[in-house]
């Protein structure tokens, strides 16, 4: 997944220290694949996945809309050239003064998942559109979501009814099937729930217009994942099944699926050692770890492909760890990672599929290590 | 644990957004308590716990030495006024060019845990003192360390012998009993291992001089912990038991124990909600979470005391979560946190015991939220 452009960049520029390189050509291809797979859906790129200005500018030019988590992200999307009507404030947890700031910036579309949040929006962003996030079970996702966001469908009905009563525009329902979702039927179950909320409110004369189908579109790490087209077909047939001929507006919010495979992290092997002469497993320490950008190795959830200069040779299992004095900064230990026996201190390795959720997760300066640098080419 | 000075600062300055406030008077008291408890040990403050310049300057003035994890931390300690002979490069994972930079800055004391690292030091910092970290089991620690650092005692003998052969000064042995260690006998077991390394090498004419007893000294969160004096007594009697009248030089590396209870985070309640009408447990969302500085709530390892404006009233269990759109940004869910029923959106809460391992763990800008601000008073 390291494109020739990325390899050329690294070979020519030889940046010192760990860094992420993102190839905009891959982002462009991903955007077009989503457009083609779901031609009737608006694409709201999840800015949090990678807010690099170059990525936001490219996507703004291509016609993307933006899902934002904070006022800062709203401002980044505006700076990138998106108009306010192409920006959603998608975080269900907002300070009222941040809602007011977003409203001042022109934002009129807000996520909610409880009446308390509706009341903030009604006060600070009167008349705006709100969509209510509904809890889904996230079965089949590699990273099932907790119950942190959303409410049960029955409560969503109350929330949207309350929005109407307070002068807001109850615009629709959102869900998130779970990150890195590979089970195509997950959208079917969630769309069934969404439809029931539509139907219940329609009986009271409240006509919802939009379903925000969130993210969850996977990127390829070590295992193959279904292609965008397969998602498109599954989602379209689920929409037809539940909504018949009255298809709602739909939104998708790809983040990982848009930029994950566009990025590669270059890292250096700092140390290879054993803990005792009898140990079978080597410890391989890189100059990047959990606190330097690879936070998603938490619980060994995501297993990134690693390319070394010795691939093809004999391999043996390694525990992979980061460079900090923190004993929690270990990436793969429960399931050791097979790496070439000839791997050597000082070797450069490429960690692929790292375009999403790496740079901004990096800690400010833990152990004095600077945050992950990023080059967008 | 919020001192009157911290409360006054917050009342007067009213900083916007989440922030950490550290009271230097408490740091000074902690330093003196360690000095008193272990009068024969040199104190190397673990810079990574909180590298705020004001803290480093105070400790440098008080006569502290410094344990550093990177060249940046070495430079910070020097900038604070410590001379190079009061600085240890305590990370066992170092790039050879970083060893060379530290050597250029005058550093002559390095941690190692394998022959590969010894070879780097021999090349890049010839003649320096090295100490070898030995694995301990960390039993009794609230956060037992993984096997990331150190080697078995038998291998430590080889490592130090190798150092001697390469012209380095095999200076001693280090261990770490595990963070937030409350079992006073843990030092006894580790000192027994250290003594065996001393004895084996002495037979070959290699005389080690120092035992670095690391950190692990706890700070008080919700449960009482033994006081510094108790640690001092237990460690001194273990030293006597294993080393008799030939006591080695000793070093301790308190980090959490030096600054943990000196800091308080001020945070704001952003949202309180339920997921369904039937839910007993409320979700309480703060404006700080796992990615904003409270990374040590990972696996609910550390349970911070939380002070609210409604303490004393009736409480009920809450799930506590951070403000990001990340479903992993949940702090206490497995064991919900009891908080007052009258807690309200907009309330300010104090999270105590947060002077260590918070600011630098904060992510650069995850979800667009700025890193944790810090005030040292």
XYZ file of C-alpha atoms in Angstrom:
754
model
C 0.000 0.000 0.000
C 3.036 2.268 -0.044
C 2.555 3.889 -3.444
C 5.468 4.637 -5.730
C 5.000 8.347 -4.970
C 5.383 7.658 -1.233
C 8.429 5.458 -1.785
C 9.993 8.123 -4.033
C 9.304 10.822 -1.457
C 10.981 8.828 1.309
C 13.929 7.917 -0.896
C 14.495 11.514 -1.975
C 13.670 13.493 1.139
C 14.976 10.984 3.703
C 13.128 12.621 6.616
C 14.751 12.090 10.017
C 12.625 10.455 12.716
C 9.270 8.770 12.366
C 6.775 10.362 9.985
C 3.539 9.781 8.138
C 3.377 10.278 4.373
C -0.065 10.558 2.769
C -0.616 10.202 -0.981
C -3.452 12.487 -2.123
C -3.953 10.417 -5.280
C -5.196 7.561 -3.113
C -7.550 9.884 -1.229
C -8.930 11.085 -4.554
C -9.466 7.507 -5.725
C -11.204 6.630 -2.469
C -13.518 9.630 -2.779
C -14.489 8.648 -6.304
C -15.043 5.030 -5.220
C -17.479 6.179 -2.517
C -19.215 8.507 -4.981
C -19.607 5.704 -7.464
C -20.701 3.120 -4.878
C -23.319 5.379 -3.280
C -24.232 7.933 -5.955
C -27.295 9.187 -4.076
C -25.522 9.772 -0.746
C -23.729 12.934 0.291
C -20.225 12.267 1.554
C -19.295 13.967 4.838
C -15.614 13.246 5.419
C -14.916 12.600 9.141
C -12.314 15.310 9.707
C -11.041 13.671 12.902
C -9.585 10.769 10.899
C -6.938 13.084 9.462
C -7.409 16.855 9.459
C -4.336 17.702 7.363
C -5.184 20.918 5.460
C -4.090 19.404 2.140
C -6.544 16.536 2.570
C -9.386 18.866 3.522
C -8.653 21.166 0.572
C -8.595 18.275 -1.892
C -11.878 16.896 -0.577
C -13.489 20.340 -0.562
C -12.494 20.730 -4.220
C -13.899 17.314 -5.063
C -17.241 18.366 -3.583
C -17.097 16.551 -0.268
C -18.956 17.736 2.796
C -17.449 17.486 6.283
C -18.381 15.850 9.585
C -16.754 17.767 12.450
C -16.229 17.050 16.145
C -15.417 20.520 17.488
C -15.421 24.208 16.604
C -11.759 23.906 15.619
C -12.671 21.252 13.074
C -15.534 23.441 11.792
C -13.003 26.215 11.250
C -10.596 23.855 9.491
C -13.302 22.746 7.087
C -14.263 26.360 6.373
C -10.594 27.263 5.841
C -10.316 24.396 3.378
C -13.018 25.999 1.254
C -16.176 24.211 2.341
C -19.228 26.400 2.759
C -21.076 26.159 6.072
C -23.967 24.235 4.490
C -21.507 21.426 3.736
C -20.492 21.041 7.384
C -22.185 18.990 10.083
C -21.362 19.364 13.798
C -21.486 15.626 14.364
C -20.344 15.357 17.976
C -23.267 14.581 20.286
C -21.296 16.098 23.211
C -21.009 19.859 22.857
C -20.643 22.801 25.185
C -23.486 25.236 24.637
C -21.002 28.030 23.936
C -19.423 25.867 21.213
C -22.836 25.320 19.643
C -23.249 29.103 19.641
C -19.827 29.608 18.021
C -20.625 27.049 15.338
C -23.991 28.720 14.722
C -22.183 32.060 14.326
C -19.962 30.394 11.735
C -23.069 29.382 9.793
C -23.483 25.767 10.887
C -27.108 24.616 10.808
C -26.813 20.830 11.137
C -26.176 19.265 14.556
C -26.067 15.762 16.028
C -27.939 15.024 19.262
C -28.724 11.926 21.293
C -30.730 13.256 24.242
C -33.192 15.988 25.157
C -30.527 17.840 27.156
C -28.490 18.365 23.993
C -31.599 19.385 22.044
C -32.216 22.100 24.584
C -28.712 23.497 24.112
C -29.185 23.566 20.329
C -32.584 25.220 20.656
C -31.078 28.003 22.784
C -27.759 28.472 20.959
C -28.624 27.559 17.369
C -32.350 28.280 16.991
C -34.150 26.775 14.011
C -31.286 24.438 13.106
C -31.604 20.945 11.735
C -30.886 18.164 14.203
C -30.473 14.457 13.678
C -30.625 11.964 16.520
C -28.083 9.223 16.830
C -29.509 5.791 17.509
C -27.589 3.016 19.264
C -26.692 0.025 17.148
C -25.080 -3.166 18.300
C -21.945 -2.903 16.152
C -21.771 -6.679 15.691
C -19.123 -7.650 13.159
C -17.030 -4.520 13.616
C -13.370 -5.027 14.439
C -13.735 -2.186 16.915
C -17.304 -2.397 18.218
C -18.370 0.945 19.587
C -19.260 1.327 23.226
C -22.642 2.744 24.151
C -21.041 6.181 24.397
C -23.026 7.732 21.532
C -26.702 7.449 20.741
C -29.860 6.384 22.495
C -32.321 3.577 21.967
C -34.748 4.123 19.046
C -37.726 4.670 21.375
C -35.893 7.533 23.042
C -34.850 8.962 19.667
C -38.541 9.465 18.945
C -38.869 11.555 22.129
C -35.714 13.495 21.357
C -36.843 14.466 17.858
C -40.365 15.267 19.058
C -38.795 17.557 21.676
C -36.681 19.213 18.974
C -39.830 19.989 17.000
C -41.517 21.423 20.090
C -38.552 23.762 20.636
C -38.651 25.146 17.117
C -35.830 23.055 15.679
C -36.057 21.099 12.430
C -36.087 17.376 13.326
C -34.179 16.349 10.260
C -33.313 12.709 10.624
C -31.598 9.833 12.297
C -27.970 8.748 12.393
C -26.227 5.567 13.382
C -22.750 4.111 13.310
C -22.355 0.410 12.647
C -18.931 0.246 14.298
C -15.476 0.968 13.012
C -13.890 -1.276 10.392
C -17.252 -2.993 9.841
C -16.962 -6.006 7.516
C -20.443 -7.457 7.948
C -22.547 -6.010 5.130
C -25.806 -6.846 6.895
C -24.998 -4.441 9.758
C -26.425 -1.535 7.737
C -29.635 -3.500 7.136
C -30.346 -3.885 10.866
C -29.565 -0.226 11.554
C -31.688 1.000 8.635
C -34.578 -1.062 9.982
C -34.311 0.800 13.303
C -34.076 4.132 11.483
C -37.193 3.383 9.470
C -39.196 2.628 12.629
C -38.263 6.055 14.037
C -39.364 7.658 10.726
C -42.645 5.746 10.808
C -43.510 6.504 14.435
C -42.925 10.228 14.012
C -44.748 10.325 10.671
C -47.900 9.233 12.515
C -47.628 12.477 14.518
C -47.051 14.531 11.388
C -43.299 14.895 11.923
C -41.633 14.026 8.629
C -37.958 13.140 8.900
C -35.925 13.582 5.743
C -32.444 12.195 6.259
C -30.578 9.104 7.366
C -26.949 9.625 8.325
C -25.378 6.207 7.897
C -22.139 7.229 9.593
C -18.790 5.618 8.958
C -17.498 2.145 9.610
C -16.219 1.577 6.081
C -13.053 -0.421 6.550
C -9.585 -0.028 5.183
C -7.418 -3.003 4.339
C -4.893 -3.919 7.025
C -3.724 -7.509 6.971
C -7.015 -9.045 5.878
C -9.023 -8.359 2.729
C -12.141 -6.261 3.210
C -15.179 -5.865 0.976
C -14.803 -3.128 -1.646
C -16.810 0.090 -1.676
C -19.075 -1.266 -4.418
C -20.145 -4.191 -2.245
C -21.058 -1.758 0.541
C -22.945 0.375 -1.936
C -25.035 -2.549 -3.165
C -25.772 -3.833 0.350
C -26.758 -0.416 1.616
C -28.910 0.408 -1.385
C -30.820 -2.844 -1.134
C -31.349 -2.328 2.620
C -32.631 1.186 1.934
C -35.078 -0.152 -0.653
C -36.192 -2.923 1.678
C -37.016 -0.587 4.566
C -38.032 2.645 2.823
C -39.483 1.303 -0.420
C -39.972 4.086 -2.953
C -39.738 6.862 -0.376
C -35.980 6.864 -0.035
C -34.690 9.462 2.413
C -31.719 11.707 1.775
C -28.649 9.829 2.926
C -25.284 10.851 4.285
C -22.156 8.770 4.818
C -19.196 9.770 6.984
C -16.132 7.839 5.868
C -12.923 8.619 7.734
C -10.724 5.543 7.896
C -12.185 4.370 4.573
C -11.203 7.674 2.946
C -7.622 8.091 4.172
C -6.498 4.916 5.972
C -4.840 3.233 2.991
C -3.468 6.552 1.677
C -0.853 6.831 4.413
C 2.329 5.056 5.400
C 4.439 5.629 8.499
C 8.196 5.379 8.160
C 9.843 4.184 11.356
C 13.265 3.001 12.484
C 14.211 -0.083 14.484
C 15.834 1.296 17.648
C 16.610 -1.952 19.428
C 16.183 -5.703 19.064
C 16.816 -7.787 22.163
C 15.801 -10.739 24.258
C 14.921 -10.824 27.937
C 16.851 -14.021 28.631
C 19.007 -16.416 26.661
C 16.135 -18.914 26.586
C 13.588 -16.500 25.064
C 12.209 -17.541 21.711
C 10.504 -14.212 21.115
C 12.585 -11.142 20.274
C 11.574 -7.685 21.421
C 11.650 -5.169 18.582
C 11.529 -1.532 19.651
C 10.548 1.076 17.049
C 10.859 4.854 17.237
C 7.067 5.126 17.218
C 4.582 3.504 19.548
C 1.227 3.863 21.224
C 1.891 7.420 22.355
C 3.514 8.561 19.115
C 0.578 7.907 16.815
C -0.182 4.187 16.930
C -2.836 4.481 19.644
C -5.118 2.189 17.673
C -2.887 -0.750 18.537
C -4.613 -0.494 21.938
C -5.772 -3.984 22.897
C -4.026 -4.991 19.663
C -7.224 -3.924 17.900
C -5.614 -2.968 14.618
C -2.778 -4.992 13.199
C -0.930 -2.885 10.661
C 1.024 -4.443 7.783
C 4.748 -3.840 8.323
C 7.220 -3.821 5.446
C 10.906 -4.386 6.192
C 14.027 -4.391 3.993
C 14.339 -8.141 4.599
C 10.886 -9.372 3.552
C 10.908 -12.802 1.974
C 13.505 -14.154 4.390
C 12.791 -16.427 7.329
C 10.588 -14.889 10.013
C 10.124 -15.399 13.739
C 7.657 -13.947 16.256
C 8.457 -10.555 17.812
C 6.917 -8.440 20.516
C 6.632 -4.945 19.062
C 7.027 -1.922 21.337
C 7.471 1.835 21.203
C 10.415 3.959 22.351
C 9.010 5.481 25.546
C 9.778 4.573 29.158
C 6.166 3.534 29.526
C 5.518 -0.139 30.072
C 2.087 0.233 28.449
C 3.778 1.354 25.238
C 3.762 -2.163 23.783
C 1.889 -2.745 20.544
C 1.794 -6.456 19.792
C 2.523 -8.810 22.650
C -0.485 -11.104 23.098
C -0.170 -12.087 19.449
C 3.471 -11.559 18.533
C 4.254 -10.203 15.084
C 6.323 -12.316 12.666
C 9.314 -10.318 11.380
C 12.431 -11.380 9.460
C 15.231 -12.927 11.483
C 17.671 -10.681 9.648
C 15.965 -7.489 10.849
C 18.653 -5.219 12.310
C 18.916 -2.180 14.573
C 18.761 0.914 12.367
C 16.569 -0.688 9.680
C 13.744 1.412 8.327
C 10.312 -0.190 8.301
C 7.070 0.974 6.723
C 3.849 0.712 8.689
C 1.059 0.671 6.133
C -2.564 1.709 6.309
C -1.762 4.468 8.784
C -3.371 7.454 7.051
C -6.229 7.613 9.577
C -6.221 8.162 13.339
C -2.465 8.511 13.781
C -1.170 12.096 13.663
C -3.770 13.650 15.922
C -3.742 10.783 18.412
C -0.028 11.430 18.970
C 0.800 12.824 22.387
C 2.141 16.354 22.735
C 5.568 15.397 24.011
C 5.410 12.220 26.051
C 8.928 11.328 27.259
C 10.149 14.344 25.310
C 9.400 12.746 21.935
C 7.911 15.184 19.449
C 4.522 14.433 17.889
C 4.343 12.481 14.642
C 5.333 14.583 11.663
C 3.210 14.335 8.550
C 3.826 14.994 4.858
C 0.938 15.121 2.428
C 2.043 14.693 -1.160
C -5.800 17.334 47.728
C -6.731 20.599 46.026
C -4.690 23.001 48.155
C -6.015 26.421 49.131
C -3.505 27.979 46.709
C -4.950 25.911 43.841
C -8.522 26.762 44.825
C -7.630 30.454 45.048
C -5.926 30.357 41.661
C -8.975 28.779 40.030
C -11.353 31.179 41.770
C -9.352 34.237 40.729
C -8.101 33.349 37.269
C -11.134 31.354 36.143
C -9.306 29.708 33.226
C -11.528 28.674 30.322
C -11.446 25.008 29.300
C -9.877 22.096 31.101
C -6.528 22.726 32.779
C -4.069 21.302 35.267
C -2.896 23.396 38.218
C 0.202 22.249 40.093
C 1.141 23.599 43.534
C 4.943 23.790 43.900
C 4.644 23.823 47.693
C 3.403 20.250 47.548
C 6.267 19.227 45.252
C 8.723 20.770 47.715
C 7.135 18.887 50.618
C 7.286 15.633 48.663
C 10.954 16.167 47.852
C 11.761 16.749 51.502
C 9.748 13.689 52.531
C 11.786 11.492 50.166
C 15.029 13.055 51.388
C 14.053 12.373 54.959
C 12.811 8.850 54.313
C 15.876 7.779 52.336
C 18.678 10.089 53.493
C 21.397 7.994 51.850
C 19.772 7.770 48.414
C 20.170 10.253 45.589
C 16.841 11.382 44.192
C 16.544 11.321 40.389
C 13.185 12.895 39.549
C 11.528 11.056 36.627
C 11.124 14.005 34.259
C 8.506 12.183 32.155
C 6.002 12.361 35.027
C 5.704 16.119 34.537
C 8.398 18.103 32.719
C 6.983 21.580 33.442
C 10.000 23.939 33.589
C 8.872 25.398 36.925
C 8.874 21.934 38.510
C 12.295 21.085 37.079
C 13.732 24.415 38.249
C 12.385 23.955 41.774
C 13.783 20.438 42.025
C 17.141 21.499 40.575
C 17.343 24.180 43.251
C 16.459 21.689 45.959
C 19.363 19.504 44.837
C 17.479 16.826 42.955
C 19.024 14.837 40.134
C 17.030 13.861 37.049
C 16.085 10.639 35.281
C 15.473 11.355 31.592
C 13.909 9.377 28.752
C 15.170 11.274 25.710
C 17.623 13.939 24.580
C 14.849 16.516 24.840
C 14.398 15.647 28.504
C 18.178 15.829 29.036
C 18.085 19.347 27.591
C 15.137 20.292 29.779
C 16.991 19.177 32.911
C 20.089 21.114 31.865
C 17.967 24.190 31.116
C 16.468 23.905 34.592
C 19.931 24.270 36.098
C 21.006 20.682 36.703
C 24.609 19.893 35.853
C 25.213 16.918 33.556
C 26.512 14.768 36.406
C 23.061 15.005 37.976
C 21.335 13.559 34.916
C 20.821 9.919 34.020
C 19.703 8.777 30.553
C 17.386 6.177 31.990
C 15.646 4.879 28.879
C 16.914 1.431 27.883
C 15.795 2.094 24.280
C 17.966 4.726 22.614
C 19.051 5.515 19.102
C 22.826 5.491 18.888
C 22.812 9.060 17.580
C 20.804 10.112 20.646
C 23.360 8.477 22.919
C 26.019 10.502 21.089
C 24.054 13.723 21.516
C 23.596 13.056 25.234
C 27.307 12.295 25.558
C 28.078 15.609 23.847
C 25.868 17.294 26.431
C 27.989 15.743 29.185
C 25.853 12.767 30.180
C 27.910 9.859 31.526
C 25.273 7.621 33.097
C 23.149 5.349 30.896
C 20.622 2.558 31.404
C 20.942 -0.679 29.417
C 19.226 -4.048 29.440
C 20.973 -5.991 26.673
C 24.369 -6.333 25.019
C 23.113 -4.599 21.874
C 22.491 -1.411 23.860
C 25.872 -1.743 25.605
C 27.527 -1.767 22.205
C 25.814 1.479 21.221
C 26.970 3.147 24.460
C 30.523 1.855 23.999
C 30.651 3.390 20.517
C 28.788 6.639 21.163
C 29.588 7.384 24.820
C 32.942 5.689 25.493
C 33.945 5.170 29.101
C 30.517 6.016 30.487
C 28.866 4.413 33.462
C 26.114 1.945 32.662
C 23.610 0.242 34.880
C 21.635 -2.785 33.801
C 17.939 -3.023 34.410
C 16.750 -6.301 35.867
C 13.243 -7.670 35.416
C 11.110 -7.836 38.530
C 7.667 -9.309 38.812
C 5.893 -6.129 39.896
C 3.496 -8.036 42.107
C 1.428 -5.702 44.265
C 1.677 -2.761 41.884
C -1.588 -1.204 40.756
C -0.044 -1.018 37.318
C 2.280 -4.000 37.024
C 4.885 -3.350 34.381
C 5.083 -5.532 31.319
C 8.347 -7.253 30.501
C 9.224 -4.311 28.244
C 12.245 -3.175 30.263
C 15.022 -5.213 31.788
C 16.414 -8.702 31.440
C 16.646 -11.654 33.796
C 19.403 -11.325 36.446
C 21.548 -14.041 34.788
C 21.597 -12.021 31.587
C 22.355 -8.805 33.484
C 25.612 -10.421 34.553
C 26.524 -10.985 30.879
C 25.483 -7.470 29.941
C 27.634 -5.826 32.610
C 30.566 -8.132 31.880
C 30.272 -7.097 28.225
C 30.241 -3.438 29.240
C 33.486 -3.938 31.138
C 35.052 -5.667 28.135
C 34.119 -2.712 25.916
C 35.742 -0.159 28.217
C 32.605 1.066 29.908
C 32.203 1.398 33.667
C 29.747 -1.326 34.801
C 28.257 0.789 37.518
C 25.283 -1.040 38.893
C 21.848 -2.537 38.595
C 18.412 -0.999 38.358
C 14.925 -2.318 38.790
C 11.405 -1.001 38.915
C 8.932 -2.637 41.251
C 5.913 -1.436 39.277
C 3.997 1.795 39.329
C 1.918 2.755 42.349
C 3.497 -0.084 44.329
C 1.871 -0.542 47.743
C 3.521 -3.806 48.793
C 6.573 -2.815 50.826
C 8.177 -6.253 50.415
C 8.508 -5.741 46.648
C 11.796 -3.868 47.168
C 13.098 -6.739 49.277
C 12.686 -9.264 46.454
C 14.229 -6.938 43.888
C 17.171 -6.053 46.140
C 17.822 -9.767 46.619
C 18.129 -10.146 42.823
C 20.377 -7.093 42.647
C 22.671 -8.462 45.322
C 23.085 -11.737 43.425
C 24.247 -9.816 40.342
C 26.704 -7.875 42.533
C 28.025 -11.098 44.080
C 28.438 -13.007 40.796
C 30.371 -10.190 39.171
C 32.487 -9.589 42.290
C 33.826 -13.131 41.898
C 35.230 -12.016 38.536
C 36.669 -8.856 39.997
C 33.953 -6.583 38.643
C 32.802 -4.407 41.526
C 29.421 -2.786 41.015
C 28.742 0.338 43.060
C 25.158 1.390 42.650
C 21.599 0.145 42.904
C 18.978 2.223 41.131
C 15.743 1.359 42.902
C 13.588 3.145 40.341
C 10.185 4.558 41.048
C 6.926 2.956 42.009
C 6.285 5.186 45.008
C 2.556 5.723 44.985
C 0.428 8.784 45.262
C -2.902 8.774 47.034
C -5.931 8.425 44.760
C -9.028 7.038 46.405
C -7.273 4.629 48.728
C -4.689 5.377 51.402
C -1.107 4.460 50.552
C 1.880 3.930 52.837
C 3.799 7.124 53.572
C 7.340 7.806 52.361
C 8.747 6.973 55.792
C 7.331 3.465 55.634
C 8.992 2.966 52.258
C 12.240 4.306 53.618
C 12.230 1.883 56.528
C 11.316 -1.131 54.390
C 13.936 -0.315 51.771
C 16.670 0.350 54.323
C 16.056 -2.916 56.120
C 16.052 -4.819 52.799
C 19.334 -3.157 51.856
C 20.854 -4.180 55.187
C 19.520 -7.706 54.843
C 21.026 -8.274 51.395
C 24.134 -6.071 51.418
C 25.078 -6.173 55.110
C 27.628 -3.522 55.950
C 28.680 -2.992 52.346
C 25.773 -0.832 51.325
C 25.926 0.299 47.691
C 25.166 3.810 46.526
C 21.443 4.012 45.909
C 19.265 6.034 43.605
C 15.507 6.440 43.585
C 13.453 7.787 40.692
C 10.141 9.090 42.022
C 7.833 10.605 39.420
C 4.212 10.043 40.427
C 5.261 10.118 44.083
C 6.864 13.537 43.582
C 4.148 15.379 41.641
C 0.988 13.250 41.530
C -0.729 14.783 44.545
C 0.533 18.282 43.689
C -1.822 18.694 40.740
C -5.537 19.101 40.192
C -7.389 19.177 36.883
C -10.336 21.529 36.563
C -12.952 20.219 34.170
C -16.492 21.054 33.131
C -19.518 18.783 32.828
C -20.512 19.008 29.149
C -23.472 16.647 29.141
C -25.404 14.309 31.432
C -27.787 11.887 29.762
C -29.256 8.430 29.689
C -29.355 5.967 26.818
C -32.934 4.887 27.483
C -35.693 5.777 29.902
C -35.025 2.544 31.787
C -31.303 3.172 32.366
C -30.226 3.397 35.971
C -26.764 4.642 35.140
C -26.259 8.201 33.891
C -23.589 9.067 31.366
C -21.535 12.062 32.469
C -19.390 13.643 29.756
C -16.519 15.901 30.812
C -14.447 18.264 28.675
C -11.393 16.087 29.307
C -10.953 12.390 28.673
C -8.516 9.691 27.731
C -7.038 11.661 24.842
C -6.946 14.995 26.662
C -4.650 13.934 29.503
C -6.417 11.194 31.428
C -4.744 8.336 29.538
C -4.047 6.562 32.807
C -7.732 5.740 33.123
C -6.927 3.109 30.464
C -8.409 -0.205 31.646
C -9.714 1.910 34.539
C -6.271 1.480 36.105
C -6.279 4.703 38.073
C -9.411 5.970 39.736
C -9.008 9.661 40.433
C -10.889 11.391 43.261
C -13.449 13.775 41.776
C -14.759 16.771 43.686
C -18.052 18.328 42.645
C -19.992 21.368 43.880
C -22.671 19.002 45.200
C -20.610 16.656 47.362
C -22.469 15.401 50.423
C -25.747 14.996 48.567
C -27.211 11.717 47.375
C -25.077 9.924 44.775
C -25.775 7.431 41.991
C -23.485 5.505 39.637
C -22.299 7.233 36.470
C -20.335 6.192 33.410
C -17.680 8.848 32.931
C -16.548 9.755 29.416
C -14.530 12.338 27.545
C -15.670 14.866 24.926
C -14.287 13.300 21.742
C -16.146 11.406 19.025
C -14.118 8.349 19.950
C -16.002 5.463 21.471
C -12.846 4.381 23.338
C -12.814 7.733 25.134
C -14.704 6.341 28.131
C -13.008 6.494 31.522
C -15.076 4.588 34.031
C -17.656 2.171 32.690
C -16.877 -1.300 34.053
C -17.001 0.150 37.554
C -19.274 3.182 37.348
C -18.330 6.234 39.399
C -20.753 7.464 42.091
C -21.543 11.153 41.574
C -24.184 13.417 43.115
C -27.666 13.214 41.646
C -27.768 17.005 41.578
C -24.729 17.257 39.291
C -25.653 19.548 36.383
C -24.434 20.394 32.888
C -21.950 23.263 33.216
C -20.756 22.304 36.710
C -17.042 22.504 37.338
C -15.422 19.434 38.851
C -11.921 18.925 40.227
C -10.022 15.769 39.345
C -7.425 15.313 42.053
C -4.060 13.602 42.098
C -3.432 14.500 38.452
C -0.019 16.159 38.710
C 1.754 13.220 37.058
C 1.341 11.652 33.632
C -1.375 13.950 32.352
C -0.130 16.985 30.369
C 2.382 15.151 28.190
C 0.083 12.200 27.550
C -2.439 14.612 26.038
C -2.872 14.214 22.305
C -1.786 16.998 19.960
C -5.231 17.879 18.697
C -7.475 14.854 18.627
C -10.935 15.886 17.372
C -9.592 19.437 17.243
C -9.384 19.737 21.028
C -6.253 21.538 22.177
C -3.835 19.762 24.532
C -4.277 20.131 28.288
C -3.146 23.510 29.522
C -1.082 23.634 32.668
C -0.422 26.267 35.329
C 2.328 25.787 37.870
C 1.923 28.031 40.884
